[in-house]
Coordinates of C-alpha atoms in Angstrom, one line a residue:
X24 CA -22.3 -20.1 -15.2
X25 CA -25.6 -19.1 -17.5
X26 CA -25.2 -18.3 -20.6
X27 CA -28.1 -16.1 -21.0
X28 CA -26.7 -13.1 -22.3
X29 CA -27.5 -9.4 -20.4
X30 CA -29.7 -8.5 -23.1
X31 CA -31.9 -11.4 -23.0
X32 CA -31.3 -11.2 -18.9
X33 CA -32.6 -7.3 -18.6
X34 CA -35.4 -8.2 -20.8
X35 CA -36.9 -11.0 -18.9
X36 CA -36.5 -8.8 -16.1
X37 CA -38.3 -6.1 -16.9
X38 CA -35.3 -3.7 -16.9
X39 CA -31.4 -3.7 -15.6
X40 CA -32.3 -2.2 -12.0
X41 CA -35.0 -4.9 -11.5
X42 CA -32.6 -7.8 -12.3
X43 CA -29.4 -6.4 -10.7
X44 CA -30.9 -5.9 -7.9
X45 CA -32.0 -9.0 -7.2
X46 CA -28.9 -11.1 -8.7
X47 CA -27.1 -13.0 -6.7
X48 CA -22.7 -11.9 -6.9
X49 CA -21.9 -15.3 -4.9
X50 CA -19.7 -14.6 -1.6
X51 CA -16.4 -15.8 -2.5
X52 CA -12.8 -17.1 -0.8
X53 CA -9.4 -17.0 -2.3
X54 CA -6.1 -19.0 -1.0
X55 CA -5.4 -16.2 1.0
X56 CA -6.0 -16.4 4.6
X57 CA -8.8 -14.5 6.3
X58 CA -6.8 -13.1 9.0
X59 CA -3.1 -14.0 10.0
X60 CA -3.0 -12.1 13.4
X61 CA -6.4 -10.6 13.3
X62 CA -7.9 -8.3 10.8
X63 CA -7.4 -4.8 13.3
X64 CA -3.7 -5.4 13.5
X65 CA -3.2 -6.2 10.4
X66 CA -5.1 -2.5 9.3
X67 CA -3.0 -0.9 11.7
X68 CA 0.2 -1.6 10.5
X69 CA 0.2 -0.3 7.4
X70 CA -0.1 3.0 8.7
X71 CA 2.1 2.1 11.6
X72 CA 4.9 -0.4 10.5
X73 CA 4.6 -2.1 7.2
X74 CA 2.2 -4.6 6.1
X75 CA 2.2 -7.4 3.2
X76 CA -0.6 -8.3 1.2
X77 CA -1.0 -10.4 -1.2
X78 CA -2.5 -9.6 -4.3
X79 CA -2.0 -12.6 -6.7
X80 CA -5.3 -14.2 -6.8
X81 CA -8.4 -11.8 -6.4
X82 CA -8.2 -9.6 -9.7
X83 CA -8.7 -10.7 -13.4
X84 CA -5.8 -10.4 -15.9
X85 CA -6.3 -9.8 -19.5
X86 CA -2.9 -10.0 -21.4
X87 CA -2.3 -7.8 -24.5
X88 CA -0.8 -7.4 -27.4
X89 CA -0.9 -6.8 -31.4
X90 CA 0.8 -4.0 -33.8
X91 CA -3.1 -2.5 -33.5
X92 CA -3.5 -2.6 -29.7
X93 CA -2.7 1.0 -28.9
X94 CA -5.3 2.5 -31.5
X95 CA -7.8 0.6 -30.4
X96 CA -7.3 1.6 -26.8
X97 CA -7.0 4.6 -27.4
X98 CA -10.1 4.8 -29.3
X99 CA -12.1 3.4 -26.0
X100 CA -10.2 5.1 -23.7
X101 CA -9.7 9.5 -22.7
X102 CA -6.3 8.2 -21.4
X103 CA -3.6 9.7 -23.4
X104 CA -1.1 7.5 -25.1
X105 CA 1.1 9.8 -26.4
X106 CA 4.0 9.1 -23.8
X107 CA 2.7 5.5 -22.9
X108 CA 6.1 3.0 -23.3
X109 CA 7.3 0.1 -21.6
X110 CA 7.8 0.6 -18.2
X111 CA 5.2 2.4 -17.1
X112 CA 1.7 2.0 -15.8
X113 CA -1.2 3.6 -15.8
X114 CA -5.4 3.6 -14.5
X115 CA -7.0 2.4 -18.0
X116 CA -10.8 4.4 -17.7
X117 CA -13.6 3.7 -20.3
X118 CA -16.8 5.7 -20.8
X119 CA -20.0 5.1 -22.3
X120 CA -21.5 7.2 -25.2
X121 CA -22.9 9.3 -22.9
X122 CA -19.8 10.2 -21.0
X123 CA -20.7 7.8 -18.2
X124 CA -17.8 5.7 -16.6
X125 CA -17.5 1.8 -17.7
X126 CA -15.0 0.7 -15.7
X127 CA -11.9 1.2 -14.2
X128 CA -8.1 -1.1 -14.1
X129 CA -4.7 -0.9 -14.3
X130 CA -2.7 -1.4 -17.3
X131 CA 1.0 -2.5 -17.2
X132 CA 3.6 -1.9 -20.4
X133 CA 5.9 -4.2 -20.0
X134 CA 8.9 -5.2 -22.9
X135 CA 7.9 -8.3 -24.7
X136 CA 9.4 -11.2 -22.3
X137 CA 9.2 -14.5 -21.6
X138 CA 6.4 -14.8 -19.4
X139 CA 4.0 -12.0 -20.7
X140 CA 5.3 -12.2 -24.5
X141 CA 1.9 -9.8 -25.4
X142 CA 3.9 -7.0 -23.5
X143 CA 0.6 -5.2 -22.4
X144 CA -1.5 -6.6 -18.8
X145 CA -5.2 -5.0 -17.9
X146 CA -5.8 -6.2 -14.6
X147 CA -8.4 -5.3 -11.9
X148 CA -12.1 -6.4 -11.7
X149 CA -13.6 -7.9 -14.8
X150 CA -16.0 -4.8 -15.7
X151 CA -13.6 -2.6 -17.8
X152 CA -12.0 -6.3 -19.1
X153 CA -15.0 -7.9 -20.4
X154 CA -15.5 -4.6 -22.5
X155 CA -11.9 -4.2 -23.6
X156 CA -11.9 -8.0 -24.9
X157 CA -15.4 -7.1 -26.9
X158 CA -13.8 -5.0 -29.0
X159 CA -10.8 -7.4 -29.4
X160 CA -12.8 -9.8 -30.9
X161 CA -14.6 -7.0 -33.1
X162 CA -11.1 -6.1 -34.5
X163 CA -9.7 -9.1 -35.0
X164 CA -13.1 -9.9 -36.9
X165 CA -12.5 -6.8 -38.8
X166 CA -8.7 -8.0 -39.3
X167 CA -6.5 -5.8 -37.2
X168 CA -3.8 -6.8 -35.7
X169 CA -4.6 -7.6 -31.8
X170 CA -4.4 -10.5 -29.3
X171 CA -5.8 -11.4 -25.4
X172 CA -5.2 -13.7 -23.6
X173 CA -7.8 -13.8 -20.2
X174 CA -6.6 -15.0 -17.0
X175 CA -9.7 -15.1 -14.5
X176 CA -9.5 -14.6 -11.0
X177 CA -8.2 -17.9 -8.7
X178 CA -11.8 -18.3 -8.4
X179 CA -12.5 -19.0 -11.5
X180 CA -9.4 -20.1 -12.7
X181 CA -8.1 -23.7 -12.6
X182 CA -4.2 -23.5 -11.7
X183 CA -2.3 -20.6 -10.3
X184 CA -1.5 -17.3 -11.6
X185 CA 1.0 -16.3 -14.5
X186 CA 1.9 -13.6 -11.7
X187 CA 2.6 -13.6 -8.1
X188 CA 1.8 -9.9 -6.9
X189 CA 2.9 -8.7 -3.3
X190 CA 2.1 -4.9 -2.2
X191 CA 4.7 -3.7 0.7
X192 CA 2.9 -0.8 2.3
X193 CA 3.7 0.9 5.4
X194 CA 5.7 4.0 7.4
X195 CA 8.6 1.2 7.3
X196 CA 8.5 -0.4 4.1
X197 CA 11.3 1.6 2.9
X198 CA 13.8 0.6 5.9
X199 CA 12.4 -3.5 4.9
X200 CA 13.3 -2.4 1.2
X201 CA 16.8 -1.4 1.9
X202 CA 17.2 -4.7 3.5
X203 CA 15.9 -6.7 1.1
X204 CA 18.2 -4.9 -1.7
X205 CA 21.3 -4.1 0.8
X206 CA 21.2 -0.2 -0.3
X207 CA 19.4 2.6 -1.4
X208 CA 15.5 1.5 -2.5
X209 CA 15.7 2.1 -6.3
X210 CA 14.6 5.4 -7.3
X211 CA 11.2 4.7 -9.4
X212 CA 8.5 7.3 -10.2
X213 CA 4.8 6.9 -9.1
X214 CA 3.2 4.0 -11.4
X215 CA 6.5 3.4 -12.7
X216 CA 7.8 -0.3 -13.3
X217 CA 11.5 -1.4 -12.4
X218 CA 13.8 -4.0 -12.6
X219 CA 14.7 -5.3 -9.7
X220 CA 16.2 -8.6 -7.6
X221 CA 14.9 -10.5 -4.4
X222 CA 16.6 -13.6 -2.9
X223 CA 18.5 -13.9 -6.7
X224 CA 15.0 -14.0 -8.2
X225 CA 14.3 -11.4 -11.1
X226 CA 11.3 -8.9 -10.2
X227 CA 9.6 -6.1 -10.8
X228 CA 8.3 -2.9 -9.0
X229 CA 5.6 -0.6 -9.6
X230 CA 5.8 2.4 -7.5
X231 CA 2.5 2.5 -6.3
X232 CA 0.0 2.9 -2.7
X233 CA -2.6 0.6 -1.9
X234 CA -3.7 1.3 1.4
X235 CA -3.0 5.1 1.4
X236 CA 0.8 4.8 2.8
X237 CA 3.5 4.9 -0.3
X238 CA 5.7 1.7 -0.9
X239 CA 5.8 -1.4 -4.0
X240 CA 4.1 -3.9 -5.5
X241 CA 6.6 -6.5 -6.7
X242 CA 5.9 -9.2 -9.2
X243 CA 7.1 -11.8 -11.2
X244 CA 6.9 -15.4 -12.7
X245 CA 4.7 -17.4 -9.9
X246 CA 7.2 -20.2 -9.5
X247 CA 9.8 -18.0 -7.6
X248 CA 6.6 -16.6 -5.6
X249 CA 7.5 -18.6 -2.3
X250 CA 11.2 -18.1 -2.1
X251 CA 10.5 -13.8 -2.8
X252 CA 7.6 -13.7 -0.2
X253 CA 10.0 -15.7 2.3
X254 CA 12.2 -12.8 1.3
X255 CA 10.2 -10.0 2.2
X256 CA 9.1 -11.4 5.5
X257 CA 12.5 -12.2 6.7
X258 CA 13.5 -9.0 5.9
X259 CA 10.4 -7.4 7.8
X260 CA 10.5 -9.2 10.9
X261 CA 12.5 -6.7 12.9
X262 CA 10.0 -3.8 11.7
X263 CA 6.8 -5.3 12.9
X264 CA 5.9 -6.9 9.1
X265 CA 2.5 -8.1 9.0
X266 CA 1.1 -10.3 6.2
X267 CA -2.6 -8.7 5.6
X268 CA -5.5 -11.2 5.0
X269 CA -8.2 -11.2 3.1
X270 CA -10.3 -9.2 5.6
X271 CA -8.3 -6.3 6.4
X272 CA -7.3 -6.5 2.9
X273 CA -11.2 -5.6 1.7
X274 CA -11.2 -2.6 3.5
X275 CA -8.3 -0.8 1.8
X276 CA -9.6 1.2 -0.9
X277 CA -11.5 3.2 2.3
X278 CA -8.0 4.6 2.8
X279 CA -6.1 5.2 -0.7
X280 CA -10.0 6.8 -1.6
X281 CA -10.1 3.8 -4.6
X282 CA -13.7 2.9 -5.9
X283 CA -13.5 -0.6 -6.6
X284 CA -16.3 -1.3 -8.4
X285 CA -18.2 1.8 -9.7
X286 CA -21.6 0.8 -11.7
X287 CA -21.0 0.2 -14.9
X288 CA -22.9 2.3 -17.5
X289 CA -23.6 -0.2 -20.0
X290 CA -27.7 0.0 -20.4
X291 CA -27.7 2.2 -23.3
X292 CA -28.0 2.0 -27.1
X293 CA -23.9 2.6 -27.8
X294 CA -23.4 -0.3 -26.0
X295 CA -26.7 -3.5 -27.2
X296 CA -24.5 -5.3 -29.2
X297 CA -22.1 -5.7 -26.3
X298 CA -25.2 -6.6 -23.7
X299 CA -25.8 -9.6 -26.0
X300 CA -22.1 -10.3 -26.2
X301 CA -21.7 -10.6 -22.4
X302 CA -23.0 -13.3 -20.4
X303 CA -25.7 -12.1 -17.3
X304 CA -23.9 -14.2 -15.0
X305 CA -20.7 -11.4 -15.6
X306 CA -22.7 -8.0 -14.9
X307 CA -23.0 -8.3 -10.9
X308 CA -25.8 -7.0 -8.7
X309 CA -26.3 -4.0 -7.4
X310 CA -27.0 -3.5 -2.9
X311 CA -28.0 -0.7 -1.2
X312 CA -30.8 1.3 -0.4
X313 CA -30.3 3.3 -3.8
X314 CA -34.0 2.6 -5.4
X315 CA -34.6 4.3 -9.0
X316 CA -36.4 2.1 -12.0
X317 CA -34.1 4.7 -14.3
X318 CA -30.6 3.3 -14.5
X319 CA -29.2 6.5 -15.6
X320 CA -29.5 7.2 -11.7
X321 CA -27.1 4.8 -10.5
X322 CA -24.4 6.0 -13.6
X323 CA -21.4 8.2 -12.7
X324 CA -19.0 10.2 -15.0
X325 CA -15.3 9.7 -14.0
X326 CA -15.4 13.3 -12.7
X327 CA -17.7 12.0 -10.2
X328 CA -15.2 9.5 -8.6
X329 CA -12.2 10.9 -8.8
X330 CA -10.5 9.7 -12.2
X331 CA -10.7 13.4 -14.1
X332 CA -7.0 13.3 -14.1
X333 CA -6.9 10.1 -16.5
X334 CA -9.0 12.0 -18.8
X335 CA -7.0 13.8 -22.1
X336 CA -8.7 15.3 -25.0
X337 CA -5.8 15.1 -27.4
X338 CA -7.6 12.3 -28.9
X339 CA -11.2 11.0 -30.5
X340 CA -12.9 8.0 -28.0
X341 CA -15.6 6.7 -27.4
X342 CA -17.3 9.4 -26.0
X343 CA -15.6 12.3 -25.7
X344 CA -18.0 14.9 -27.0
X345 CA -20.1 14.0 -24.1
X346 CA -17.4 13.6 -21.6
X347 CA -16.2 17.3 -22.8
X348 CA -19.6 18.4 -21.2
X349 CA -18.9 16.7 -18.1
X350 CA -15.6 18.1 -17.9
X351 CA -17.0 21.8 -18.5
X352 CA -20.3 21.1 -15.6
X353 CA -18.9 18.9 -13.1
X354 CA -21.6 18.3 -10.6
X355 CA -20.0 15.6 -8.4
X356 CA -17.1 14.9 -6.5
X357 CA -15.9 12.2 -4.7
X358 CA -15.2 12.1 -0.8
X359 CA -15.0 10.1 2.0
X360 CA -18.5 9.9 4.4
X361 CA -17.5 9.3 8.1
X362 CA -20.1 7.9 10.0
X363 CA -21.5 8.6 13.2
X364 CA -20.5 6.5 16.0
X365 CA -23.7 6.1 17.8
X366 CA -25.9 5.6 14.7
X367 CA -23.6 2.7 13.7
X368 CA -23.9 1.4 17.4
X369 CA -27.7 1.8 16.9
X370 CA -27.5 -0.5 13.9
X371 CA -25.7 -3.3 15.4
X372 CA -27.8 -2.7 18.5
X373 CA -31.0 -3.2 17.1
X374 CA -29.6 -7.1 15.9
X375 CA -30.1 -7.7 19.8
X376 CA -33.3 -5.8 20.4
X377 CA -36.9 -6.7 20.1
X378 CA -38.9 -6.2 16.5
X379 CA -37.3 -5.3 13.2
X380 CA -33.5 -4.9 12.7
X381 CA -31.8 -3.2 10.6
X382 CA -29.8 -4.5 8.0
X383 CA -27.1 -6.3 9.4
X384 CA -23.7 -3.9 9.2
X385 CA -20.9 -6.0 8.8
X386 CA -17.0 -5.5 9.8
X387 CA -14.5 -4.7 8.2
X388 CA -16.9 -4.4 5.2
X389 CA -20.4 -3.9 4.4
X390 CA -21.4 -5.3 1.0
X391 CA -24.3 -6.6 -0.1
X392 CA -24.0 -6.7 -3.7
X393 CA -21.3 -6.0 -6.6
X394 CA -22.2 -2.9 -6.5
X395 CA -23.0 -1.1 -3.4
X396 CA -25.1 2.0 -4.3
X397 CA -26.7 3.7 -1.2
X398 CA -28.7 7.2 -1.1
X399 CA -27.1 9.8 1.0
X400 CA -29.6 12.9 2.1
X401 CA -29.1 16.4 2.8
X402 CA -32.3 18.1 4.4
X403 CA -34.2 14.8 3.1
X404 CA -33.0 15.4 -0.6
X405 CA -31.0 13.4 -2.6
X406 CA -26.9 14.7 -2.9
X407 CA -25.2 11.7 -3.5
X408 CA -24.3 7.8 -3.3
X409 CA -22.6 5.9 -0.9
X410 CA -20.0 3.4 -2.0
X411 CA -17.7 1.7 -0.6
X412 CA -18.4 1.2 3.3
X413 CA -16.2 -0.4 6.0
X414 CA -14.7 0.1 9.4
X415 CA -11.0 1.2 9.6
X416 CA -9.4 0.0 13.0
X417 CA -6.7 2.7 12.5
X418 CA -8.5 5.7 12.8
X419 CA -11.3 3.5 14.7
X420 CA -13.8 5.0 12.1
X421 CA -16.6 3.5 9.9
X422 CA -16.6 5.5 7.0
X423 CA -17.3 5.1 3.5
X424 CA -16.2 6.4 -0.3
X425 CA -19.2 8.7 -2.1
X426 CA -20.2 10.7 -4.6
X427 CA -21.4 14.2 -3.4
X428 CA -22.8 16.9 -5.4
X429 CA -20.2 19.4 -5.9
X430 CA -22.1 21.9 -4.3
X431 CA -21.9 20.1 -0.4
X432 CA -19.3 21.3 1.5
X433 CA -16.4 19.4 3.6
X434 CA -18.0 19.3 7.5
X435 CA -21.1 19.1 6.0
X436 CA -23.3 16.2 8.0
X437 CA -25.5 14.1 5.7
X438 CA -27.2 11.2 6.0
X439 CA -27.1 7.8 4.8
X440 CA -29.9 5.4 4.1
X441 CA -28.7 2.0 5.6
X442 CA -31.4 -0.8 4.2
X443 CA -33.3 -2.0 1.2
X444 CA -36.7 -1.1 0.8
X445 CA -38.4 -3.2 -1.5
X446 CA -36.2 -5.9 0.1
X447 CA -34.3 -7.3 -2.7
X448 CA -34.4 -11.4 -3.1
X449 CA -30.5 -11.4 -3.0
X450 CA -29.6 -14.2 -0.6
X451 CA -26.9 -11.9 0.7
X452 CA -29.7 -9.4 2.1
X453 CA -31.2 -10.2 5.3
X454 CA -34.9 -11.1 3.8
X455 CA -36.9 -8.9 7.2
X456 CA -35.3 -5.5 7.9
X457 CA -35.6 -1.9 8.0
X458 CA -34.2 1.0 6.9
X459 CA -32.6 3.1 9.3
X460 CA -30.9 6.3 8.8
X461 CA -26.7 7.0 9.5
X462 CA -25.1 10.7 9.8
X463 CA -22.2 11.1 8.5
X464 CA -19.9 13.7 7.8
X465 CA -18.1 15.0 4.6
X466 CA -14.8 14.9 4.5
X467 CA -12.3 14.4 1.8
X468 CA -10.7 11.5 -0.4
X469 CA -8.3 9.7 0.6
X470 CA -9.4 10.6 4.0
X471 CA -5.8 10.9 5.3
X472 CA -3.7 13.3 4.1
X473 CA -0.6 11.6 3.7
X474 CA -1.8 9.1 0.5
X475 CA -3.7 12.7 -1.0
X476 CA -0.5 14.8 -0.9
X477 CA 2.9 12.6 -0.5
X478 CA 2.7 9.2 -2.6
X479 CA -0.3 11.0 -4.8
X480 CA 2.4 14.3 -5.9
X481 CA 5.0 11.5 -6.7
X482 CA 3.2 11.1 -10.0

């Protein structure tokens, strides 16, 4: 990996749109299978029977700890932790001076134990991480009382995992659940950790949805991860238990209405010293047909995606004057884009037709860059960006997750620019193509009701 830094990065560039968009975020494999039956069954059975997948390698871990630990999250974070206490969980957001979202993960109190003796975990992609471990180091310089302790992704890392992580998602989880524990499925609350045992092995739950059905992610020390996945397929085998690879896996944020990677708004002054802290390599690229030299375009405040209700004002963070404003003028939401059938057939179509094609549409995901940012158009005007975009075999839709201004309504029909022009140089982007345009209509997020109203009210 370089070690230019961002800021020296931006400024050969020319500017932080210029040089994400034509960095290379290398296509990457974990020691998870791509598909174990094939990708479409797999999607359908988590909303049809129950699924497995296995979350252990493809997300960053930054363990936590330190008498000083919860001040100084607090004073990054609008979370409240006024309630926060071992056992619980909850989706750690970070703004920008400006009010403009950092980054996004999950953060796990856990009592001091054996195997996480920091007590506190942050894990999900690196971009909310990186930033939380810059202002470790800046208190420990300034003599607080904190600790990390990063544990990359198995891409990155040499060895396996502190954690094995299996999500159990499905219609029919609960009736594999009541097998496994031979009773009742213990009574958690939404992003809630128990104690629990599988096959005589220690674990633990959070109550939590993935793939927009409720059920568990359990965890524990990875040495007992073979004998409590053996487990949890035995168990499953009667109800049609599908292990999910990493295809079908990809697409499931389209369904639980999860962002995974939002941009991160880190361009601006608040934030220099931290641009020559991180290494280029570690800010990711940006595909899509989304073209503006000013970054500020590509920027979204957490109202805009979603994450208002992890936002309290019962404490001073970085911030929160600005994000008061947002709060008071929200101008986007988030939603779900379903696109039209035949346009989608038109872009695959035209990778078999004479002349120009359009940008190659890939299934079950369409990515092109760390960040995928393309325009969506109302009447030829700008109203939003388009995430997140895959095809999801259970509703045999392709659809994606967006930010719309506030003001377009559900059943609207929009349109979304599919294609780069300029062409980035990102080997990921097919060099010769053209833009072509995909309707799509607004519809909410999660798209199915089930993961907005059932496992969403358990919390």
């Amino acid at each position: 990996m370089s070690t230019e830094s961002l800021a020296d990065a931006v400024a050969r560039a020319g500017g932080p749109v210029e040089l994400l968009r034509n960095q290379d975020w290398p296509a990457f494999t974990f020691p998870v299978a791509p598909e174990f039956t094939n990708w479409r069954d797999e999607q359908r059975a988590w909303n049809t029977t129950v699924a497995l997948m296995d979350q252990s390698h493809h997300m960053t871990q930054l363990f936590l700890g330190g008498a000083d630990l919860i001040g100084l999250l607090a004073s990054l974070s609008p979370n409240t932790f006024a309630t926060f206490r071992p056992g619980v969980a909850k989706q750690l957001i970070a703004v920008n001076e400006d009010g403009y979202l950092i980054g996004d993960g999950i953060l796990f109190f856990h009592a001091p134990g054996e195997e996480d003796p920091e007590g506190l975990v942050l894990i999900g992609h690196h971009l909310l991480i990186d930033w939380v471990r810059f202002n470790v180091e800046k208190a420990q310089a300034a003599g607080k009382e904190v600790s990390a302790r990063l544990e990359p992704n198995s891409h990155m890392r040499q060895g396996p995992p502190t954690f094995y992580r299996y999500e159990l998602q499905g219609p029919r989880a609960d009736e594999v659940m009541q097998k496994v524990f031979g009773g009742p499925v213990p009574e958690i609350k939404f992003f809630h950790i128990g104690n629990v045992e599988i096959a005589g092995r220690p674990v633990r739950a959070l109550r939590h949805g993935m793939a927009g059905q409720p059920g568990f992610e359990f965890y524990g020390p990875w040495e007992d991860n073979e004998t409590v996945l053996a487990a949890l397929m035995d168990a499953g085998e009667e109800f049609g238990i599908r292990r999910v690879g990493a295809k079908a896996y990809s697409a499931s944020p389209l369904e639980s209405g999860w962002v995974p990677t939002p941009f991160p708004a880190i361009f601006d002054d608040d934030l220099a010293e931290y641009r020559q802290w991180l290494p280029a390599a570690r800010a990711g690229s940006i595909g899509g047909s989304l073209y503006s030299a000013d970054v500020h375009d590509y920027y979204m405040t957490p109202y805009d995606l979603g994450l208002g209700k992890s936002v309290r004002f019962d404490h001073e963070f970085h911030g929160r004057a600005a994000l008061e404003r947002h709060a008071e003028d929200q101008r986007r939401r988030k939603a779900t884009l379903l696109w039209n059938a035949e346009d989608v057939a038109a872009v695959v179509r035209s990778q078999m037709e004479p002349g120009t094609p359009g940008k190659f549409l890939d299934f079950p995901k369409a990515r092109y860059g760390l960040f995928q940012m393309d325009e969506v158009l109302r009447d030829g005007k700008r109203v939003g960006i388009s995430t997140d975009a895959g095809y999801v075999a259970f509703d045999q839709l392709y659809m994606s997750l967006a930010t719309v201004d506030a003001e377009v309504p559900y059943g609207t029909e929009v349109e979304v620019v599919w294609g780069e022009d300029p062409v980035s140089r990102k080997a990921a982007v097919d060099a010769v193509h053209r833009q072509m345009r995909i309707r799509a209509t607004v519809a909410p997020a999660p798209y199915h009701e089930l993961a907005r109203t059932v496992y969403r009210a358990d919390g």
